[in-house]
Amino acid sequence: MRRESTDGGFRARGRAPRIHLLRHLLARAAAFPGRLDRGDVTTYLSEIERLKRSYAGRIELYAGMEIDYLDECDNPASDYFRQLPLDYRIGSVHLMHADDDGIVDIDTSPERFAEMLSGRFGGDLRRLTTAYFDKLIRMVEAGGFDFVGHVDKISYNAERCEPGITSRGWYRDKARECFERIAARGLMVEINTKKYNACGVFFPNREHFGLLRELRIPVLVNSDAHRPELIDDGRHEAMAALREAGIREVIERVGNRWVPVEIVL
């Protein structure tokens, strides 16, 4: 389980609970291996309904799920996830198919990422990174979710392995292609602040904020925190960076709608 501040949930082969500061409590559960098993989904949804009743009139509580795009059969658009009584869905990519046909999680430490890259992808970082963005694009085209989780998540570990890789033309072109597909589908993007205080990065990172403005992609800010004391980490800094990039609004969940709210620092 993880708790998160959000302008704008729980993950399953979806991840966890997100708190919209002072106003909402959103649950974000994760549905992919090692996170939330399908057998636990009923328990999760029942608990959210219980809390909704208990805190009615005091906290707006929503049930969401972060659903990993694994392949063409197991993804946010799958019938299983579509039929769940969720208030919203997050589409994300964490899992990649390795050369040995195994599945690996790129959301790991730089050291483990480097070992995985060397041992299971032949050390070819460009190939892995391109495959990651291609998978994000397939997820966007398939649909079945409200917003894209931590676009460009691979960038942090990729930079640790090969400094400067995210500034290369082919990388920026691939990232742009992904954001253009997101814009064409009318989807929202989260600004994930989980690593900001520790590492100084957002996902997507601030160098993409101008592109978000150019493409008019709606954004929401989430801390993706796993501990309550980190619930507000990076939120103010993300809002300030968005305003500096010329973005004046973030998206919030109000009732059964997503609504734009002015950024006020």
GROMACS .gro file of C-alpha atoms in nm:
model
  265
    1MET     CA    1   0.000   0.000   0.000
    2ARG     CA    2   0.119   0.351  -0.060
    3ARG     CA    3  -0.032   0.685   0.026
    4GLU     CA    4   0.004   0.979  -0.204
    5SER     CA    5  -0.092   1.343  -0.231
    6THR     CA    6  -0.273   1.402  -0.555
    7ASP     CA    7  -0.424   1.679  -0.763
    8GLY     CA    8  -0.595   1.496  -0.967
    9GLY     CA    9  -0.486   0.679  -0.627
   10PHE     CA   10  -0.428   0.258  -0.543
   11ARG     CA   11  -0.226   0.050  -0.798
   12ALA     CA   12  -0.343  -0.327  -0.949
   13ARG     CA   13  -0.130  -0.570  -1.228
   14GLY     CA   14  -0.261  -0.263  -1.098
   15ARG     CA   15  -0.027  -0.036  -0.714
   16ALA     CA   16  -0.184   0.203  -0.393
   17PRO     CA   17  -0.386   0.477  -0.146
   18ARG     CA   18  -0.334   0.839  -0.259
   19ILE     CA   19  -0.438   1.129  -0.044
   20HIS     CA   20  -0.547   1.447  -0.211
   21LEU     CA   21  -0.419   1.690   0.050
   22LEU     CA   22  -0.681   1.827   0.291
   23ARG     CA   23  -0.966   1.735   0.065
   24HIS     CA   24  -0.962   1.388  -0.082
   25LEU     CA   25  -0.850   1.042   0.006
   26LEU     CA   26  -0.798   0.839  -0.306
   27ALA     CA   27  -0.694   0.479  -0.298
   28ARG     CA   28  -0.438   0.356  -0.546
   29ALA     CA   29  -0.387  -0.018  -0.559
   30ALA     CA   30  -0.136  -0.187  -0.784
   31ALA     CA   31  -0.225  -0.480  -1.004
   32PHE     CA   32   0.091  -0.649  -1.118
   33PRO     CA   33   0.310  -0.928  -0.984
   34GLY     CA   34   0.434  -0.866  -0.633
   35ARG     CA   35   0.176  -0.596  -0.565
   36LEU     CA   36  -0.198  -0.656  -0.542
   37ASP     CA   37  -0.323  -1.003  -0.629
   38ARG     CA   38  -0.662  -1.028  -0.795
   39GLY     CA   39  -0.782  -1.223  -0.495
   40ASP     CA   40  -0.727  -0.913  -0.281
   41VAL     CA   41  -0.921  -0.677  -0.504
   42THR     CA   42  -1.259  -0.755  -0.347
   43THR     CA   43  -1.116  -0.688  -0.001
   44TYR     CA   44  -0.967  -0.360  -0.118
   45LEU     CA   45  -1.289  -0.238  -0.279
   46SER     CA   46  -1.496  -0.342   0.022
   47GLU     CA   47  -1.266  -0.149   0.254
   48ILE     CA   48  -1.290   0.163   0.037
   49GLU     CA   49  -1.669   0.141   0.045
   50ARG     CA   50  -1.662   0.104   0.425
   51LEU     CA   51  -1.440   0.410   0.458
   52LYS     CA   52  -1.659   0.608   0.221
   53ARG     CA   53  -1.953   0.545   0.454
   54SER     CA   54  -1.752   0.616   0.768
   55TYR     CA   55  -1.612   0.948   0.642
   56ALA     CA   56  -1.909   1.066   0.436
   57GLY     CA   57  -1.934   1.445   0.450
   58ARG     CA   58  -1.579   1.482   0.582
   59ILE     CA   59  -1.349   1.333   0.318
   60GLU     CA   60  -1.408   1.269  -0.050
   61LEU     CA   61  -1.286   0.915  -0.095
   62TYR     CA   62  -1.231   0.746  -0.431
   63ALA     CA   63  -1.122   0.399  -0.533
   64GLY     CA   64  -0.864   0.384  -0.808
   65MET     CA   65  -0.620   0.134  -0.944
   66GLU     CA   66  -0.285   0.167  -1.118
   67ILE     CA   67  -0.286  -0.102  -1.383
   68ASP     CA   68   0.031  -0.215  -1.552
   69TYR     CA   69   0.042  -0.269  -1.927
   70LEU     CA   70   0.202  -0.612  -1.949
   71ASP     CA   71   0.099  -0.718  -2.299
   72GLU     CA   72  -0.193  -0.709  -2.542
   73CYS     CA   73  -0.398  -0.940  -2.318
   74ASP     CA   74  -0.312  -0.813  -1.971
   75ASN     CA   75  -0.352  -0.435  -1.952
   76PRO     CA   76  -0.589  -0.156  -1.840
   77ALA     CA   77  -0.823  -0.222  -2.133
   78SER     CA   78  -0.875  -0.585  -2.033
   79ASP     CA   79  -1.233  -0.687  -1.955
   80TYR     CA   80  -1.135  -0.778  -1.598
   81PHE     CA   81  -1.022  -0.425  -1.512
   82ARG     CA   82  -1.299  -0.254  -1.707
   83GLN     CA   83  -1.568  -0.430  -1.505
   84LEU     CA   84  -1.428  -0.334  -1.164
   85PRO     CA   85  -1.633  -0.067  -0.980
   86LEU     CA   86  -1.352   0.190  -0.973
   87ASP     CA   87  -1.374   0.568  -0.967
   88TYR     CA   88  -1.066   0.599  -1.185
   89ARG     CA   89  -0.781   0.401  -1.340
   90ILE     CA   90  -0.412   0.477  -1.390
   91GLY     CA   91  -0.219   0.324  -1.678
   92SER     CA   92   0.151   0.261  -1.617
   93VAL     CA   93   0.448   0.063  -1.743
   94HIS     CA   94   0.689  -0.099  -1.498
   95LEU     CA   95   0.740  -0.446  -1.644
   96MET     CA   96   0.947  -0.530  -1.950
   97HIS     CA   97   1.005  -0.859  -2.129
   98ALA     CA   98   1.373  -0.953  -2.120
   99ASP     CA   99   1.578  -1.137  -2.382
  100ASP     CA  100   1.537  -1.461  -2.182
  101ASP     CA  101   1.155  -1.423  -2.205
  102GLY     CA  102   1.136  -1.336  -1.837
  103ILE     CA  103   0.965  -1.026  -1.699
  104VAL     CA  104   1.163  -0.760  -1.513
  105ASP     CA  105   1.063  -0.444  -1.323
  106ILE     CA  106   1.245  -0.129  -1.434
  107ASP     CA  107   1.121   0.054  -1.123
  108THR     CA  108   1.414  -0.056  -0.912
  109SER     CA  109   1.745   0.076  -0.778
  110PRO     CA  110   2.009   0.201  -1.025
  111GLU     CA  111   2.234  -0.087  -0.920
  112ARG     CA  112   1.974  -0.354  -0.988
  113PHE     CA  113   1.876  -0.180  -1.311
  114ALA     CA  114   2.236  -0.188  -1.432
  115GLU     CA  115   2.264  -0.560  -1.349
  116MET     CA  116   1.936  -0.631  -1.528
  117LEU     CA  117   2.044  -0.430  -1.832
  118SER     CA  118   2.373  -0.618  -1.858
  119GLY     CA  119   2.243  -0.965  -1.782
  120ARG     CA  120   1.903  -0.964  -1.951
  121PHE     CA  121   1.914  -0.702  -2.227
  122GLY     CA  122   2.268  -0.748  -2.356
  123GLY     CA  123   2.369  -0.409  -2.216
  124ASP     CA  124   2.173  -0.232  -2.492
  125LEU     CA  125   2.022   0.066  -2.310
  126ARG     CA  126   1.888   0.230  -2.625
  127ARG     CA  127   1.699  -0.086  -2.718
  128LEU     CA  128   1.549  -0.119  -2.369
  129THR     CA  129   1.454   0.247  -2.351
  130THR     CA  130   1.296   0.240  -2.697
  131ALA     CA  131   1.101  -0.073  -2.601
  132TYR     CA  132   0.980   0.104  -2.288
  133PHE     CA  133   0.841   0.400  -2.482
  134ASP     CA  134   0.691   0.170  -2.745
  135LYS     CA  135   0.510  -0.014  -2.468
  136LEU     CA  136   0.379   0.312  -2.325
  137ILE     CA  137   0.250   0.404  -2.670
  138ARG     CA  138   0.073   0.067  -2.710
  139MET     CA  139  -0.086   0.121  -2.370
  140VAL     CA  140  -0.204   0.469  -2.467
  141GLU     CA  141  -0.353   0.338  -2.791
  142ALA     CA  142  -0.533   0.055  -2.609
  143GLY     CA  143  -0.684   0.292  -2.349
  144GLY     CA  144  -0.893   0.180  -2.054
  145PHE     CA  145  -0.762   0.435  -1.801
  146ASP     CA  146  -0.792   0.802  -1.700
  147PHE     CA  147  -0.431   0.915  -1.681
  148VAL     CA  148  -0.080   0.795  -1.749
  149GLY     CA  149   0.136   0.719  -1.446
  150HIS     CA  150   0.494   0.850  -1.423
  151VAL     CA  151   0.572   0.883  -1.794
  152ASP     CA  152   0.948   0.865  -1.853
  153LYS     CA  153   1.000   0.659  -1.536
  154ILE     CA  154   1.294   0.484  -1.700
  155SER     CA  155   1.484   0.812  -1.734
  156TYR     CA  156   1.634   0.814  -1.383
  157ASN     CA  157   1.795   0.472  -1.406
  158ALA     CA  158   1.890   0.525  -1.769
  159GLU     CA  159   2.079   0.842  -1.674
  160ARG     CA  160   2.259   0.659  -1.394
  161CYS     CA  161   2.376   0.399  -1.645
  162GLU     CA  162   2.461   0.641  -1.926
  163PRO     CA  163   2.475   1.009  -1.825
  164GLY     CA  164   2.332   1.239  -2.090
  165ILE     CA  165   2.120   0.975  -2.262
  166THR     CA  166   1.794   1.167  -2.205
  167SER     CA  167   1.938   1.468  -2.391
  168ARG     CA  168   2.012   1.273  -2.708
  169GLY     CA  169   1.804   1.336  -3.014
  170TRP     CA  170   1.667   0.985  -3.051
  171TYR     CA  171   1.559   0.979  -2.684
  172ARG     CA  172   1.385   1.315  -2.701
  173ASP     CA  173   1.216   1.218  -3.029
  174LYS     CA  174   1.084   0.897  -2.873
  175ALA     CA  175   0.959   1.080  -2.565
  176ARG     CA  176   0.789   1.338  -2.786
  177GLU     CA  177   0.620   1.065  -2.988
  178CYS     CA  178   0.480   0.923  -2.665
  179PHE     CA  179   0.347   1.258  -2.544
  180GLU     CA  180   0.195   1.331  -2.884
  181ARG     CA  181   0.004   1.001  -2.869
  182ILE     CA  182  -0.116   1.089  -2.519
  183ALA     CA  183  -0.238   1.427  -2.642
  184ALA     CA  184  -0.410   1.271  -2.944
  185ARG     CA  185  -0.602   1.036  -2.713
  186GLY     CA  186  -0.707   1.320  -2.482
  187LEU     CA  187  -0.547   1.162  -2.175
  188MET     CA  188  -0.407   1.324  -1.862
  189VAL     CA  189  -0.052   1.286  -1.730
  190GLU     CA  190   0.056   1.273  -1.369
  191ILE     CA  191   0.355   1.468  -1.242
  192ASN     CA  192   0.500   1.211  -1.005
  193THR     CA  193   0.705   1.368  -0.723
  194LYS     CA  194   0.817   1.052  -0.545
  195LYS     CA  195   1.189   1.100  -0.610
  196TYR     CA  196   1.203   1.478  -0.601
  197ASN     CA  197   1.327   1.537  -0.245
  198ALA     CA  198   1.574   1.250  -0.260
  199CYS     CA  199   1.696   1.287  -0.620
  200GLY     CA  200   1.564   1.615  -0.759
  201VAL     CA  201   1.358   1.460  -1.039
  202PHE     CA  202   0.993   1.441  -1.136
  203PHE     CA  203   0.834   1.185  -1.369
  204PRO     CA  204   0.802   1.313  -1.632
  205ASN     CA  205   1.091   1.544  -1.553
  206ARG     CA  206   1.070   1.921  -1.586
  207GLU     CA  207   1.240   1.929  -1.928
  208HIS     CA  208   0.915   1.783  -2.063
  209PHE     CA  209   0.687   2.042  -1.898
  210GLY     CA  210   0.713   2.278  -2.194
  211LEU     CA  211   0.603   1.997  -2.422
  212LEU     CA  212   0.306   1.925  -2.194
  213ARG     CA  213   0.208   2.291  -2.229
  214GLU     CA  214   0.263   2.290  -2.606
  215LEU     CA  215   0.046   1.981  -2.652
  216ARG     CA  216  -0.212   2.103  -2.398
  217ILE     CA  217  -0.197   1.782  -2.199
  218PRO     CA  218  -0.385   1.814  -1.866
  219VAL     CA  219  -0.167   1.731  -1.564
  220LEU     CA  220  -0.217   1.630  -1.202
  221VAL     CA  221   0.042   1.617  -0.924
  222ASN     CA  222   0.095   1.303  -0.714
  223SER     CA  223   0.351   1.222  -0.447
  224ASP     CA  224   0.331   0.843  -0.493
  225ALA     CA  225   0.431   0.820  -0.127
  226HIS     CA  226   0.455   0.489   0.053
  227ARG     CA  227   0.459   0.647   0.399
  228PRO     CA  228   0.221   0.907   0.548
  229GLU     CA  229   0.505   1.144   0.644
  230LEU     CA  230   0.600   1.174   0.276
  231ILE     CA  231   0.250   1.264   0.161
  232ASP     CA  232   0.342   1.622   0.063
  233ASP     CA  233   0.691   1.554  -0.073
  234GLY     CA  234   0.771   1.759  -0.380
  235ARG     CA  235   0.419   1.894  -0.426
  236HIS     CA  236   0.500   2.263  -0.389
  237GLU     CA  237   0.812   2.229  -0.604
  238ALA     CA  238   0.618   2.052  -0.878
  239MET     CA  239   0.349   2.321  -0.878
  240ALA     CA  240   0.615   2.592  -0.897
  241ALA     CA  241   0.794   2.414  -1.184
  242LEU     CA  242   0.466   2.378  -1.374
  243ARG     CA  243   0.391   2.749  -1.336
  244GLU     CA  244   0.744   2.834  -1.448
  245ALA     CA  245   0.679   2.627  -1.761
  246GLY     CA  246   0.364   2.826  -1.829
  247ILE     CA  247   0.113   2.569  -1.701
  248ARG     CA  248  -0.149   2.741  -1.488
  249GLU     CA  249  -0.386   2.458  -1.395
  250VAL     CA  250  -0.381   2.108  -1.253
  251ILE     CA  251  -0.661   1.855  -1.257
  252GLU     CA  252  -0.850   1.740  -0.948
  253ARG     CA  253  -1.117   1.479  -0.892
  254VAL     CA  254  -1.441   1.637  -0.769
  255GLY     CA  255  -1.742   1.410  -0.736
  256ASN     CA  256  -1.752   1.200  -1.050
  257ARG     CA  257  -1.561   1.450  -1.266
  258TRP     CA  258  -1.206   1.566  -1.331
  259VAL     CA  259  -1.194   1.946  -1.306
  260PRO     CA  260  -0.918   2.203  -1.370
  261VAL     CA  261  -0.801   2.403  -1.068
  262GLU     CA  262  -0.571   2.704  -1.083
  263ILE     CA  263  -0.222   2.658  -0.939
  264VAL     CA  264  -0.188   2.895  -0.642
  265LEU     CA  265   0.149   2.896  -0.466
   0.00000   0.00000   0.00000
